[in-house]
Amino acid sequence: MKYVLVTGGVVSGLGKGITASSIGLILKACGLRVTSIKIDPYLNTDAGTMSPFEHGEVHVLDDGGEVDLDLGNYERFLDIKLTRDNNITTGKIYQSVIDKERKGDYLGQTVQVVPHITDAIQEWIERVASTPVDGKEGPADVCVIELGGTIGDIESIPFIEALGQFSYRVGAGNFCLIHVSLVPVLTVVGEQKTKPTQHSVKELRSLGLAANILACRSTTELDGNAKKKLSRFCHVPIENIITLYDVSNIWRVPLLLRDQKAHEAILKVLNLICDTKEPALEEWTSRADLCDLLHEPVRIAMVGKYTGVADSYLSVLKALLHASVACHRKLCVDWVPASDLEDATREENPNAYKSAWKLLKAADGILVPGGFGDRGVEGKILSAKYAREKKIPYLGICLGMQIAVIEFARSVLGLHDANSTEFDPNTQNPCVIFMPEGSKTHMGGTMRLGSRRTYFQGASSKSAKLYGNQSYIDERHRHRYEVNPDMVLRLEEAGLAFAGKDENGNRMEIIELPGHPYFVGVQFHPEFKSRPGKPSALFLGLVAAASGPGGRSFEEKYQKE
């Protein structure tokens, strides 16, 4: 097994996740089998209870793991299926060591960070790295490990110590360290400044790790003088210094690495140069080129609670991008804060209210993603009502499906107090209820999580056709509330179609409005399994419906309304 460790220096947010994913992709394109691990030094057991404002979206895996969003990047770039164990956290490591201590596995010993915690980290890495994630038998050839945070952070010290020991134990030809660092350009003098990277590499060496390759983030390509200076002070060959400068779309990052022979540098360090071929990235290149050439827009209004942080809906955005490229449309996402659509905002902030409705009315399609809590719920309900009445293509995911059911019950059934017990525990018409198997005392890992099967109720629905007329599908879930089974018959009689149900027929998975160009709600999260070149069926349906003939410009749509 060969290991590639990706670390970051100077500042956070440099794109280590995309870099690690791109490295994995280019090695896979060379004919190697690749797996990935993300190390997050926080004390949380997993990302499940963290706010999207704090840490971006929670990515859900097939096995129900609630993990860091970077694992979503790995899955999309490498087209693999990871497990919860591919995301290592301080909480998981300490919990495993404490559990062993309580069982008596360390009887008579003083349990310490070194060697017990560091050994647990190394054992976890080796165990997970040998687990196949690409559907084939046997372990992968290379494991790409991303260490979260920035070198020098106090919480990552045990991991750095463990990785230093690990690199020594597996040997020089089996371990390659790529350090992602910032080379800023000061606008005053226009010079690329290498000192921050020099200090970051010095800090890395002081902790027992030496960089084999430098991946330097900058606005422009590094000039020769900057590379020479970095090579001299960081003890890295010039040919092993890669520039990760700004590109038109993230699909160009692997191509950037290929063009600078990054794969050759990595393979040389890992003694794999004779066992591989040139990276086969023709399909990837054509997709990146197509993405840049698209000019005819499709406008999707994203009506959400966390619209101020794009990473909160990262997988949704990527799924929309995959679908729009497949439909040969340039994706334009208009962020609509759900609470700005509500009547209360019209009184408190008329400009925000007018702006939100302007964006919604100008959209070719409306998407309401998942979320928790009651803030903005009435605004989401209003957006579903607008999409239903005005025949605007609509996709509701998780909560987005639930609010569509609530809106239908209010407007069509006349149940004006219809609601979810999540938002109104005392509602007389609970359209959405707490699932009986859920826990009301423990929040972490207690939802209905992971891959679950949905059976189509006939082949005539749009969703069934989009999925290729399969009898069932497996999609990933993350929810505590469900459509009230006692309300289903009344909703169906009023015209709402439940196109997909669980294996028992009691849990509603897909809703549709017959006669509407595209009005679909799903309890699951189709975005998590969307891939470049293999877009999610339901996102493809939304974008295709929104890209229909006779499209109007942004101004025309708003003026007409």
Tab-separated table of N, CA and C in Angstrom, residues 164-224:
chain	number	residue	atom	x	y	z
A	164	GLY	N	3.946	11.213	11.368
A	164	GLY	CA	5.416	11.180	11.334
A	164	GLY	C	5.931	9.784	11.622
A	165	GLN	N	5.373	9.144	12.666
A	165	GLN	CA	5.747	7.764	12.985
A	165	GLN	C	5.357	6.825	11.840
A	166	PHE	N	4.182	7.071	11.275
A	166	PHE	CA	3.661	6.217	10.205
A	166	PHE	C	4.556	6.278	8.962
A	167	SER	N	4.983	7.482	8.597
A	167	SER	CA	5.832	7.635	7.406
A	167	SER	C	7.152	6.904	7.588
A	168	TYR	N	7.692	6.931	8.815
A	168	TYR	CA	8.948	6.234	9.106
A	168	TYR	C	8.738	4.717	9.050
A	169	ARG	N	7.583	4.273	9.557
A	169	ARG	CA	7.311	2.836	9.634
A	169	ARG	C	7.066	2.221	8.262
A	170	VAL	N	6.298	2.916	7.377
A	170	VAL	CA	6.009	2.333	6.063
A	170	VAL	C	7.164	2.503	5.086
A	171	GLY	N	8.061	3.439	5.370
A	171	GLY	CA	9.242	3.601	4.529
A	171	GLY	C	9.101	4.687	3.488
A	172	ALA	N	10.249	5.239	3.096
A	172	ALA	CA	10.286	6.404	2.207
A	172	ALA	C	9.607	6.148	0.863
A	173	GLY	N	9.763	4.965	0.291
A	173	GLY	CA	9.185	4.683	-1.022
A	173	GLY	C	7.699	4.414	-1.004
A	174	ASN	N	7.087	4.450	0.182
A	174	ASN	CA	5.661	4.163	0.304
A	174	ASN	C	4.855	5.348	0.836
A	175	PHE	N	5.505	6.498	0.986
A	175	PHE	CA	4.853	7.652	1.606
A	175	PHE	C	5.276	8.921	0.884
A	176	CYS	N	4.284	9.698	0.455
A	176	CYS	CA	4.561	10.964	-0.241
A	176	CYS	C	3.758	12.069	0.437
A	177	LEU	N	4.414	13.134	0.846
A	177	LEU	CA	3.739	14.250	1.505
A	177	LEU	C	3.652	15.436	0.554
A	178	ILE	N	2.429	15.871	0.306
A	178	ILE	CA	2.183	17.047	-0.531
A	178	ILE	C	1.652	18.157	0.367
A	179	HIS	N	2.375	19.256	0.408
A	179	HIS	CA	1.996	20.372	1.279
A	179	HIS	C	1.379	21.483	0.432
A	180	VAL	N	0.113	21.785	0.723
A	180	VAL	CA	-0.597	22.854	0.008
A	180	VAL	C	-0.432	24.145	0.800
A	181	SER	N	0.115	25.156	0.155
A	181	SER	CA	0.405	26.398	0.872
A	181	SER	C	0.079	27.600	-0.010
A	182	LEU	N	0.044	28.755	0.610
A	182	LEU	CA	-0.328	29.985	-0.085
A	182	LEU	C	0.903	30.789	-0.485
A	183	VAL	N	0.915	31.239	-1.734
A	183	VAL	CA	1.924	32.192	-2.203
A	183	VAL	C	1.165	33.451	-2.627
A	184	PRO	N	1.003	34.390	-1.706
A	184	PRO	CA	0.208	35.585	-2.034
A	184	PRO	C	0.946	36.527	-2.981
A	185	VAL	N	0.169	37.313	-3.678
A	185	VAL	CA	0.731	38.366	-4.534
A	185	VAL	C	0.265	39.703	-3.964
A	186	LEU	N	1.224	40.499	-3.503
A	186	LEU	CA	0.880	41.806	-2.945
A	186	LEU	C	0.625	42.774	-4.089
A	187	THR	N	-0.568	43.355	-4.105
A	187	THR	CA	-0.933	44.236	-5.222
A	187	THR	C	-0.059	45.479	-5.282
A	188	VAL	N	0.501	45.868	-4.147
A	188	VAL	CA	1.322	47.091	-4.116
A	188	VAL	C	2.559	46.928	-4.994
A	189	VAL	N	3.216	45.761	-4.865
A	189	VAL	CA	4.463	45.541	-5.624
A	189	VAL	C	4.287	44.516	-6.739
A	190	GLY	N	3.196	43.734	-6.708
A	190	GLY	CA	2.951	42.736	-7.741
A	190	GLY	C	3.894	41.552	-7.686
A	191	GLU	N	4.526	41.324	-6.538
A	191	GLU	CA	5.512	40.250	-6.401
A	191	GLU	C	4.913	39.061	-5.660
A	192	GLN	N	5.242	37.853	-6.116
A	192	GLN	CA	4.810	36.636	-5.437
A	192	GLN	C	5.673	36.436	-4.194
A	193	LYS	N	5.039	36.399	-3.046
A	193	LYS	CA	5.774	36.320	-1.774
A	193	LYS	C	5.837	34.871	-1.279
A	194	THR	N	7.040	34.353	-1.134
A	194	THR	CA	7.236	32.944	-0.762
A	194	THR	C	7.443	32.740	0.736
A	195	LYS	N	7.631	33.816	1.482
A	195	LYS	CA	7.969	33.688	2.904
A	195	LYS	C	6.914	32.921	3.702
A	196	PRO	N	5.587	33.154	3.498
A	196	PRO	CA	4.604	32.370	4.254
A	196	PRO	C	4.768	30.863	4.055
A	197	THR	N	5.042	30.445	2.808
A	197	THR	CA	5.236	29.018	2.541
A	197	THR	C	6.523	28.512	3.172
A	198	GLN	N	7.566	29.318	3.127
A	198	GLN	CA	8.824	28.923	3.766
A	198	GLN	C	8.607	28.635	5.254
A	199	HIS	N	7.895	29.519	5.924
A	199	HIS	CA	7.650	29.348	7.359
A	199	HIS	C	6.750	28.143	7.624
A	200	SER	N	5.787	27.911	6.722
A	200	SER	CA	4.890	26.778	6.896
A	200	SER	C	5.646	25.455	6.775
A	201	VAL	N	6.559	25.373	5.806
A	201	VAL	CA	7.367	24.161	5.624
A	201	VAL	C	8.325	23.983	6.799
A	202	LYS	N	8.862	25.085	7.295
A	202	LYS	CA	9.740	25.021	8.469
A	202	LYS	C	8.967	24.471	9.674
A	203	GLU	N	7.729	24.933	9.865
A	203	GLU	CA	6.875	24.433	10.949
A	203	GLU	C	6.598	22.941	10.774
A	204	LEU	N	6.346	22.535	9.529
A	204	LEU	CA	6.090	21.129	9.231
A	204	LEU	C	7.302	20.269	9.584
A	205	ARG	N	8.490	20.741	9.203
A	205	ARG	CA	9.716	19.982	9.502
A	205	ARG	C	9.972	19.894	10.996
A	206	SER	N	9.658	20.967	11.716
A	206	SER	CA	9.876	20.968	13.166
A	206	SER	C	8.986	19.949	13.871
A	207	LEU	N	7.888	19.546	13.190
A	207	LEU	CA	6.955	18.565	13.754
A	207	LEU	C	7.249	17.144	13.279
A	208	GLY	N	8.332	16.987	12.504
A	208	GLY	CA	8.773	15.651	12.113
A	208	GLY	C	8.329	15.184	10.749
A	209	LEU	N	7.805	16.087	9.923
A	209	LEU	CA	7.382	15.725	8.575
A	209	LEU	C	8.088	16.602	7.548
A	210	ALA	N	8.485	16.016	6.434
A	210	ALA	CA	9.160	16.769	5.370
A	210	ALA	C	8.351	16.656	4.087
A	211	ALA	N	8.128	17.792	3.441
A	211	ALA	CA	7.334	17.810	2.208
A	211	ALA	C	8.139	17.253	1.041
A	212	ASN	N	7.529	16.352	0.278
A	212	ASN	CA	8.129	15.867	-0.965
A	212	ASN	C	7.739	16.742	-2.149
A	213	ILE	N	6.522	17.291	-2.079
A	213	ILE	CA	5.990	18.111	-3.169
A	213	ILE	C	5.281	19.312	-2.560
A	214	LEU	N	5.465	20.476	-3.177
A	214	LEU	CA	4.742	21.680	-2.764
A	214	LEU	C	3.670	22.001	-3.802
A	215	ALA	N	2.455	22.183	-3.339
A	215	ALA	CA	1.361	22.625	-4.199
A	215	ALA	C	1.004	24.041	-3.761
A	216	CYS	N	1.392	25.010	-4.544
A	216	CYS	CA	1.307	26.418	-4.131
A	216	CYS	C	0.067	27.087	-4.730
A	217	ARG	N	-0.817	27.521	-3.855
A	217	ARG	CA	-2.009	28.256	-4.285
A	217	ARG	C	-1.642	29.702	-4.534
A	218	SER	N	-2.019	30.189	-5.715
A	218	SER	CA	-1.738	31.578	-6.063
A	218	SER	C	-2.728	32.000	-7.138
A	219	THR	N	-2.836	33.307	-7.325
A	219	THR	CA	-3.758	33.795	-8.351
A	219	THR	C	-3.217	33.545	-9.755
A	220	THR	N	-1.891	33.498	-9.878
A	220	THR	CA	-1.254	33.266	-11.171
A	220	THR	C	-0.171	32.191	-11.032
A	221	GLU	N	0.327	31.711	-12.152
A	221	GLU	CA	1.370	30.685	-12.142
A	221	GLU	C	2.645	31.222	-11.505
A	222	LEU	N	3.319	30.380	-10.719
A	222	LEU	CA	4.565	30.810	-10.069
A	222	LEU	C	5.632	31.099	-11.112
A	223	ASP	N	6.354	32.194	-10.916
A	223	ASP	CA	7.456	32.495	-11.829
A	223	ASP	C	8.709	31.728	-11.408
A	224	GLY	N	9.714	31.753	-12.270
A	224	GLY	CA	10.932	30.983	-12.033
A	224	GLY	C	11.653	31.368	-10.755
